[in-house]
mmCIF file of C-alpha atoms in Angstrom:
data_model
loop_
_atom_site.group_PDB
_atom_site.id
_atom_site.type_symbol
_atom_site.label_atom_id
_atom_site.label_comp_id
_atom_site.label_asym_id
_atom_site.label_seq_id
_atom_site.Cartn_x
_atom_site.Cartn_y
_atom_site.Cartn_z
ATOM 1 C CA UNK A 1 -31.672 19.136 96.610
ATOM 2 C CA UNK A 2 -28.579 16.768 96.396
ATOM 3 C CA UNK A 3 -29.029 13.960 94.271
ATOM 4 C CA UNK A 4 -26.104 11.795 95.367
ATOM 5 C CA UNK A 5 -25.388 11.225 98.937
ATOM 6 C CA UNK A 6 -21.604 11.377 100.237
ATOM 7 C CA UNK A 7 -22.068 7.656 101.362
ATOM 8 C CA UNK A 8 -23.035 6.514 97.860
ATOM 9 C CA UNK A 9 -19.233 7.153 96.734
ATOM 10 C CA UNK A 10 -17.667 5.466 99.590
ATOM 11 C CA UNK A 11 -17.402 2.164 97.484
ATOM 12 C CA UNK A 12 -14.716 0.465 99.703
ATOM 13 C CA UNK A 13 -16.982 0.748 102.708
ATOM 14 C CA UNK A 14 -19.954 -0.714 100.700
ATOM 15 C CA UNK A 15 -17.759 -3.610 99.573
ATOM 16 C CA UNK A 16 -16.700 -4.386 102.943
ATOM 17 C CA UNK A 17 -20.511 -4.169 104.232
ATOM 18 C CA UNK A 18 -21.254 -6.803 101.337
ATOM 19 C CA UNK A 19 -19.185 -9.142 103.510
ATOM 20 C CA UNK A 20 -21.391 -9.271 106.487
ATOM 21 C CA UNK A 21 -23.800 -12.153 106.817
ATOM 22 C CA UNK A 22 -26.935 -9.693 106.890
ATOM 23 C CA UNK A 23 -25.932 -8.179 103.643
ATOM 24 C CA UNK A 24 -25.011 -11.535 101.894
ATOM 25 C CA UNK A 25 -28.485 -12.853 103.031
ATOM 26 C CA UNK A 26 -30.392 -9.624 101.951
ATOM 27 C CA UNK A 27 -28.471 -9.658 98.769
ATOM 28 C CA UNK A 28 -29.714 -13.085 97.966
ATOM 29 C CA UNK A 29 -33.181 -12.000 98.900
ATOM 30 C CA UNK A 30 -32.963 -9.067 96.429
ATOM 31 C CA UNK A 31 -31.777 -11.271 93.770
ATOM 32 C CA UNK A 32 -34.592 -13.832 94.341
ATOM 33 C CA UNK A 33 -37.124 -11.013 94.348
ATOM 34 C CA UNK A 34 -35.580 -9.739 91.289
ATOM 35 C CA UNK A 35 -35.857 -13.317 89.522
ATOM 36 C CA UNK A 36 -39.535 -13.476 90.762
ATOM 37 C CA UNK A 37 -40.620 -10.278 89.569
ATOM 38 C CA UNK A 38 -38.843 -10.968 86.345
ATOM 39 C CA UNK A 39 -41.582 -13.708 85.919
ATOM 40 C CA UNK A 40 -44.187 -11.041 85.629
ATOM 41 C CA UNK A 41 -42.867 -8.940 82.617
ATOM 42 C CA UNK A 42 -45.785 -7.404 80.648
ATOM 43 C CA UNK A 43 -44.714 -7.976 77.033
ATOM 44 C CA UNK A 44 -46.304 -6.250 73.987
ATOM 45 C CA UNK A 45 -43.857 -7.371 71.284
ATOM 46 C CA UNK A 46 -40.595 -8.690 71.005
ATOM 47 C CA UNK A 47 -39.098 -5.353 71.470
ATOM 48 C CA UNK A 48 -41.706 -3.650 74.065
ATOM 49 C CA UNK A 49 -42.109 -4.958 77.348
ATOM 50 C CA UNK A 50 -42.547 -3.462 80.922
ATOM 51 C CA UNK A 51 -40.200 -5.023 83.518
ATOM 52 C CA UNK A 52 -41.231 -5.175 87.266
ATOM 53 C CA UNK A 53 -37.687 -6.374 88.388
ATOM 54 C CA UNK A 54 -36.291 -2.976 88.627
ATOM 55 C CA UNK A 55 -38.278 -2.801 92.096
ATOM 56 C CA UNK A 56 -35.948 -5.465 93.437
ATOM 57 C CA UNK A 57 -32.993 -3.537 92.090
ATOM 58 C CA UNK A 58 -34.007 -0.246 93.456
ATOM 59 C CA UNK A 59 -34.540 -1.961 96.913
ATOM 60 C CA UNK A 60 -31.169 -3.422 96.726
ATOM 61 C CA UNK A 61 -29.559 -0.099 95.758
ATOM 62 C CA UNK A 62 -31.424 1.808 98.501
ATOM 63 C CA UNK A 63 -30.000 -0.641 101.054
ATOM 64 C CA UNK A 64 -26.569 -1.320 100.031
ATOM 65 C CA UNK A 65 -25.637 1.458 97.762
ATOM 66 C CA UNK A 66 -24.260 1.211 94.199
ATOM 67 C CA UNK A 67 -22.194 -1.924 95.080
ATOM 68 C CA UNK A 68 -25.209 -4.111 95.997
ATOM 69 C CA UNK A 69 -27.273 -2.516 93.416
ATOM 70 C CA UNK A 70 -24.650 -3.312 90.609
ATOM 71 C CA UNK A 71 -24.248 -6.909 92.029
ATOM 72 C CA UNK A 72 -27.805 -7.686 92.345
ATOM 73 C CA UNK A 73 -28.102 -6.315 88.769
ATOM 74 C CA UNK A 74 -25.781 -8.898 87.317
ATOM 75 C CA UNK A 75 -26.879 -12.010 89.484
ATOM 76 C CA UNK A 76 -30.421 -11.143 88.949
ATOM 77 C CA UNK A 77 -30.365 -10.877 85.289
ATOM 78 C CA UNK A 78 -28.076 -14.069 84.701
ATOM 79 C CA UNK A 79 -30.164 -16.152 87.207
ATOM 80 C CA UNK A 80 -33.504 -14.882 85.649
ATOM 81 C CA UNK A 81 -32.278 -15.770 82.323
ATOM 82 C CA UNK A 82 -31.666 -19.323 82.959
ATOM 83 C CA UNK A 83 -34.674 -19.807 85.200
ATOM 84 C CA UNK A 84 -37.208 -18.647 82.655
ATOM 85 C CA UNK A 85 -37.343 -20.270 79.125
ATOM 86 C CA UNK A 86 -36.002 -17.635 76.606
ATOM 87 C CA UNK A 87 -36.447 -17.200 72.857
ATOM 88 C CA UNK A 88 -33.376 -15.561 72.483
ATOM 89 C CA UNK A 89 -29.595 -16.492 73.283
ATOM 90 C CA UNK A 90 -28.003 -15.097 76.418
ATOM 91 C CA UNK A 91 -26.637 -11.570 75.653
ATOM 92 C CA UNK A 92 -24.219 -10.045 78.309
ATOM 93 C CA UNK A 93 -25.166 -6.557 77.137
ATOM 94 C CA UNK A 94 -28.413 -6.675 79.086
ATOM 95 C CA UNK A 95 -26.572 -7.927 82.094
ATOM 96 C CA UNK A 96 -24.278 -4.784 81.733
ATOM 97 C CA UNK A 97 -27.357 -2.561 81.375
ATOM 98 C CA UNK A 98 -28.876 -3.966 84.762
ATOM 99 C CA UNK A 99 -25.416 -3.467 86.479
ATOM 100 C CA UNK A 100 -25.223 0.084 85.318
ATOM 101 C CA UNK A 101 -28.945 0.497 86.291
ATOM 102 C CA UNK A 102 -28.253 -0.723 89.851
ATOM 103 C CA UNK A 103 -25.182 1.430 90.337
ATOM 104 C CA UNK A 104 -27.165 4.561 89.124
ATOM 105 C CA UNK A 105 -29.985 3.586 91.500
ATOM 106 C CA UNK A 106 -27.489 3.188 94.344
ATOM 107 C CA UNK A 107 -25.971 6.636 93.701
ATOM 108 C CA UNK A 108 -29.478 8.347 93.686
ATOM 109 C CA UNK A 109 -31.305 6.154 96.381
ATOM 110 C CA UNK A 110 -28.571 5.090 98.911
ATOM 111 C CA UNK A 111 -29.253 6.340 102.557
ATOM 112 C CA UNK A 112 -31.553 9.018 101.134
ATOM 113 C CA UNK A 113 -34.988 10.076 102.034
ATOM 114 C CA UNK A 114 -37.521 8.961 99.432
ATOM 115 C CA UNK A 115 -39.291 12.001 97.902
ATOM 116 C CA UNK A 116 -41.361 12.049 94.620
ATOM 117 C CA UNK A 117 -38.456 14.146 93.154
ATOM 118 C CA UNK A 118 -35.819 11.365 94.023
ATOM 119 C CA UNK A 119 -38.191 8.582 92.633
ATOM 120 C CA UNK A 120 -38.589 10.669 89.472
ATOM 121 C CA UNK A 121 -34.826 10.981 89.197
ATOM 122 C CA UNK A 122 -34.384 7.215 89.532
ATOM 123 C CA UNK A 123 -37.206 6.540 87.087
ATOM 124 C CA UNK A 124 -35.274 9.127 84.949
ATOM 125 C CA UNK A 125 -32.296 7.037 85.256
ATOM 126 C CA UNK A 126 -34.124 3.937 84.096
ATOM 127 C CA UNK A 127 -35.597 5.780 81.181
ATOM 128 C CA UNK A 128 -32.130 7.050 79.943
ATOM 129 C CA UNK A 129 -30.607 3.604 80.346
ATOM 130 C CA UNK A 130 -33.535 2.003 78.518
ATOM 131 C CA UNK A 131 -33.388 4.449 75.608
ATOM 132 C CA UNK A 132 -29.683 4.224 75.183
ATOM 133 C CA UNK A 133 -28.165 1.014 76.374
ATOM 134 C CA UNK A 134 -31.042 -1.377 75.797
ATOM 135 C CA UNK A 135 -31.892 0.001 72.493
ATOM 136 C CA UNK A 136 -28.433 -0.562 71.425
ATOM 137 C CA UNK A 137 -28.257 -4.043 72.503
ATOM 138 C CA UNK A 138 -31.517 -4.832 70.583
ATOM 139 C CA UNK A 139 -30.127 -3.136 67.491
ATOM 140 C CA UNK A 140 -26.933 -5.431 67.780
ATOM 141 C CA UNK A 141 -29.098 -8.471 68.303
ATOM 142 C CA UNK A 142 -31.752 -8.076 65.698
ATOM 143 C CA UNK A 143 -30.289 -5.757 63.292
ATOM 144 C CA UNK A 144 -33.271 -3.398 63.282
ATOM 145 C CA UNK A 145 -33.011 0.210 62.149
ATOM 146 C CA UNK A 146 -31.698 2.291 64.907
ATOM 147 C CA UNK A 147 -33.958 5.352 64.487
ATOM 148 C CA UNK A 148 -37.078 3.013 64.144
ATOM 149 C CA UNK A 149 -36.097 1.156 67.442
ATOM 150 C CA UNK A 150 -35.265 4.397 68.967
ATOM 151 C CA UNK A 151 -38.568 5.922 68.350
ATOM 152 C CA UNK A 152 -40.507 2.989 69.797
ATOM 153 C CA UNK A 153 -38.500 2.629 72.773
ATOM 154 C CA UNK A 154 -38.592 6.382 73.566
ATOM 155 C CA UNK A 155 -42.486 6.211 73.308
ATOM 156 C CA UNK A 156 -42.612 3.230 75.525
ATOM 157 C CA UNK A 157 -40.314 4.626 77.958
ATOM 158 C CA UNK A 158 -42.058 8.065 78.197
ATOM 159 C CA UNK A 159 -45.259 6.286 79.019
ATOM 160 C CA UNK A 160 -43.466 3.975 81.709
ATOM 161 C CA UNK A 161 -41.425 6.833 83.109
ATOM 162 C CA UNK A 162 -44.520 8.067 85.056
ATOM 163 C CA UNK A 163 -45.723 4.818 86.008
ATOM 164 C CA UNK A 164 -42.106 3.505 87.312
ATOM 165 C CA UNK A 165 -41.725 6.903 89.257
ATOM 166 C CA UNK A 166 -44.844 6.365 91.196
ATOM 167 C CA UNK A 167 -44.191 2.590 91.813
ATOM 168 C CA UNK A 168 -40.718 3.702 93.021
ATOM 169 C CA UNK A 169 -41.886 6.314 95.227
ATOM 170 C CA UNK A 170 -44.710 4.007 96.856
ATOM 171 C CA UNK A 171 -42.348 0.830 96.955
ATOM 172 C CA UNK A 172 -39.404 2.516 98.605
ATOM 173 C CA UNK A 173 -41.412 4.560 100.839
ATOM 174 C CA UNK A 174 -42.985 1.333 102.215
ATOM 175 C CA UNK A 175 -39.510 -0.349 102.233
ATOM 176 C CA UNK A 176 -37.663 2.398 104.094
ATOM 177 C CA UNK A 177 -40.429 2.285 106.803
ATOM 178 C CA UNK A 178 -39.869 -1.516 107.203
ATOM 179 C CA UNK A 179 -35.908 -0.852 107.341
ATOM 180 C CA UNK A 180 -36.368 1.871 109.986
ATOM 181 C CA UNK A 181 -38.822 -0.435 112.042
ATOM 182 C CA UNK A 182 -36.244 -3.498 111.927
ATOM 183 C CA UNK A 183 -33.507 -0.898 112.969
ATOM 184 C CA UNK A 184 -35.642 0.160 115.973
ATOM 185 C CA UNK A 185 -36.281 -3.422 116.993
ATOM 186 C CA UNK A 186 -32.485 -4.269 116.904
ATOM 187 C CA UNK A 187 -31.703 -1.208 119.140
ATOM 188 C CA UNK A 188 -34.504 -2.206 121.531
ATOM 189 C CA UNK A 189 -33.321 -5.658 121.540
ATOM 190 C CA UNK A 190 -29.744 -4.634 122.368
ATOM 191 C CA UNK A 191 -30.833 -2.757 125.266
ATOM 192 C CA UNK A 192 -32.697 -5.455 126.979
ATOM 193 C CA UNK A 193 -30.522 -6.953 129.846
ATOM 194 C CA UNK A 194 -30.074 -10.680 129.594
#
C-alpha cells in the first residue's frame, strides 16, 4: 500500500486550488471547525490533554492536501488561542507543530481511500509529532526535565493513538462519502438542461 499519493506532492497545483472560491470557503469552514473543536479539549493536567481539533485538520488535509492542511493548522491554532482564554502566553512552536501535522496529514490522506491502515498511519504521524515537537516546546516553555516529560507524553500518546486512529477512520470515512455525494450532485446539476 502506498502511503503518499502522487497528487500530494503537487504543491503548486494545490496552491492554485487554494485560490478558488470553494477552497477558500471550505478552508474557512475547516478553520472554524478547528476553533470550535479546540473548545472541547479534555485536559488532565497542565501537560496532558486530549485535543479533538485534529479532526478538522485531517478533513482539511484530506480535501485540500498538504498545503490546505498546513494553512488550516496555522490559522486554526492562532485563532483558537485568541478565542479561548489561556493561562500561558502565545508560543509559536505549537503553531509550527500544527502546520507540520497538517502537512503530514495531507501527505497521508490527500485524495486517498480511507482504510484502517491509512487512519492508523495518520494517527501515528500525530503520535510522532506530539511525542517530539510538542514535548520539546513544553520543555522549553516550562523547563521541565526532558526525560520525565517524554515519559509522560509517550504513555499519553500511546493511549490516544488507538482512539485517534479509530476517530480518524470513522470521521474521514463519513466525510469522504459526503464529498463524493456532493460531487455527484454537481455532476448531475451540470447535466440538466437550462
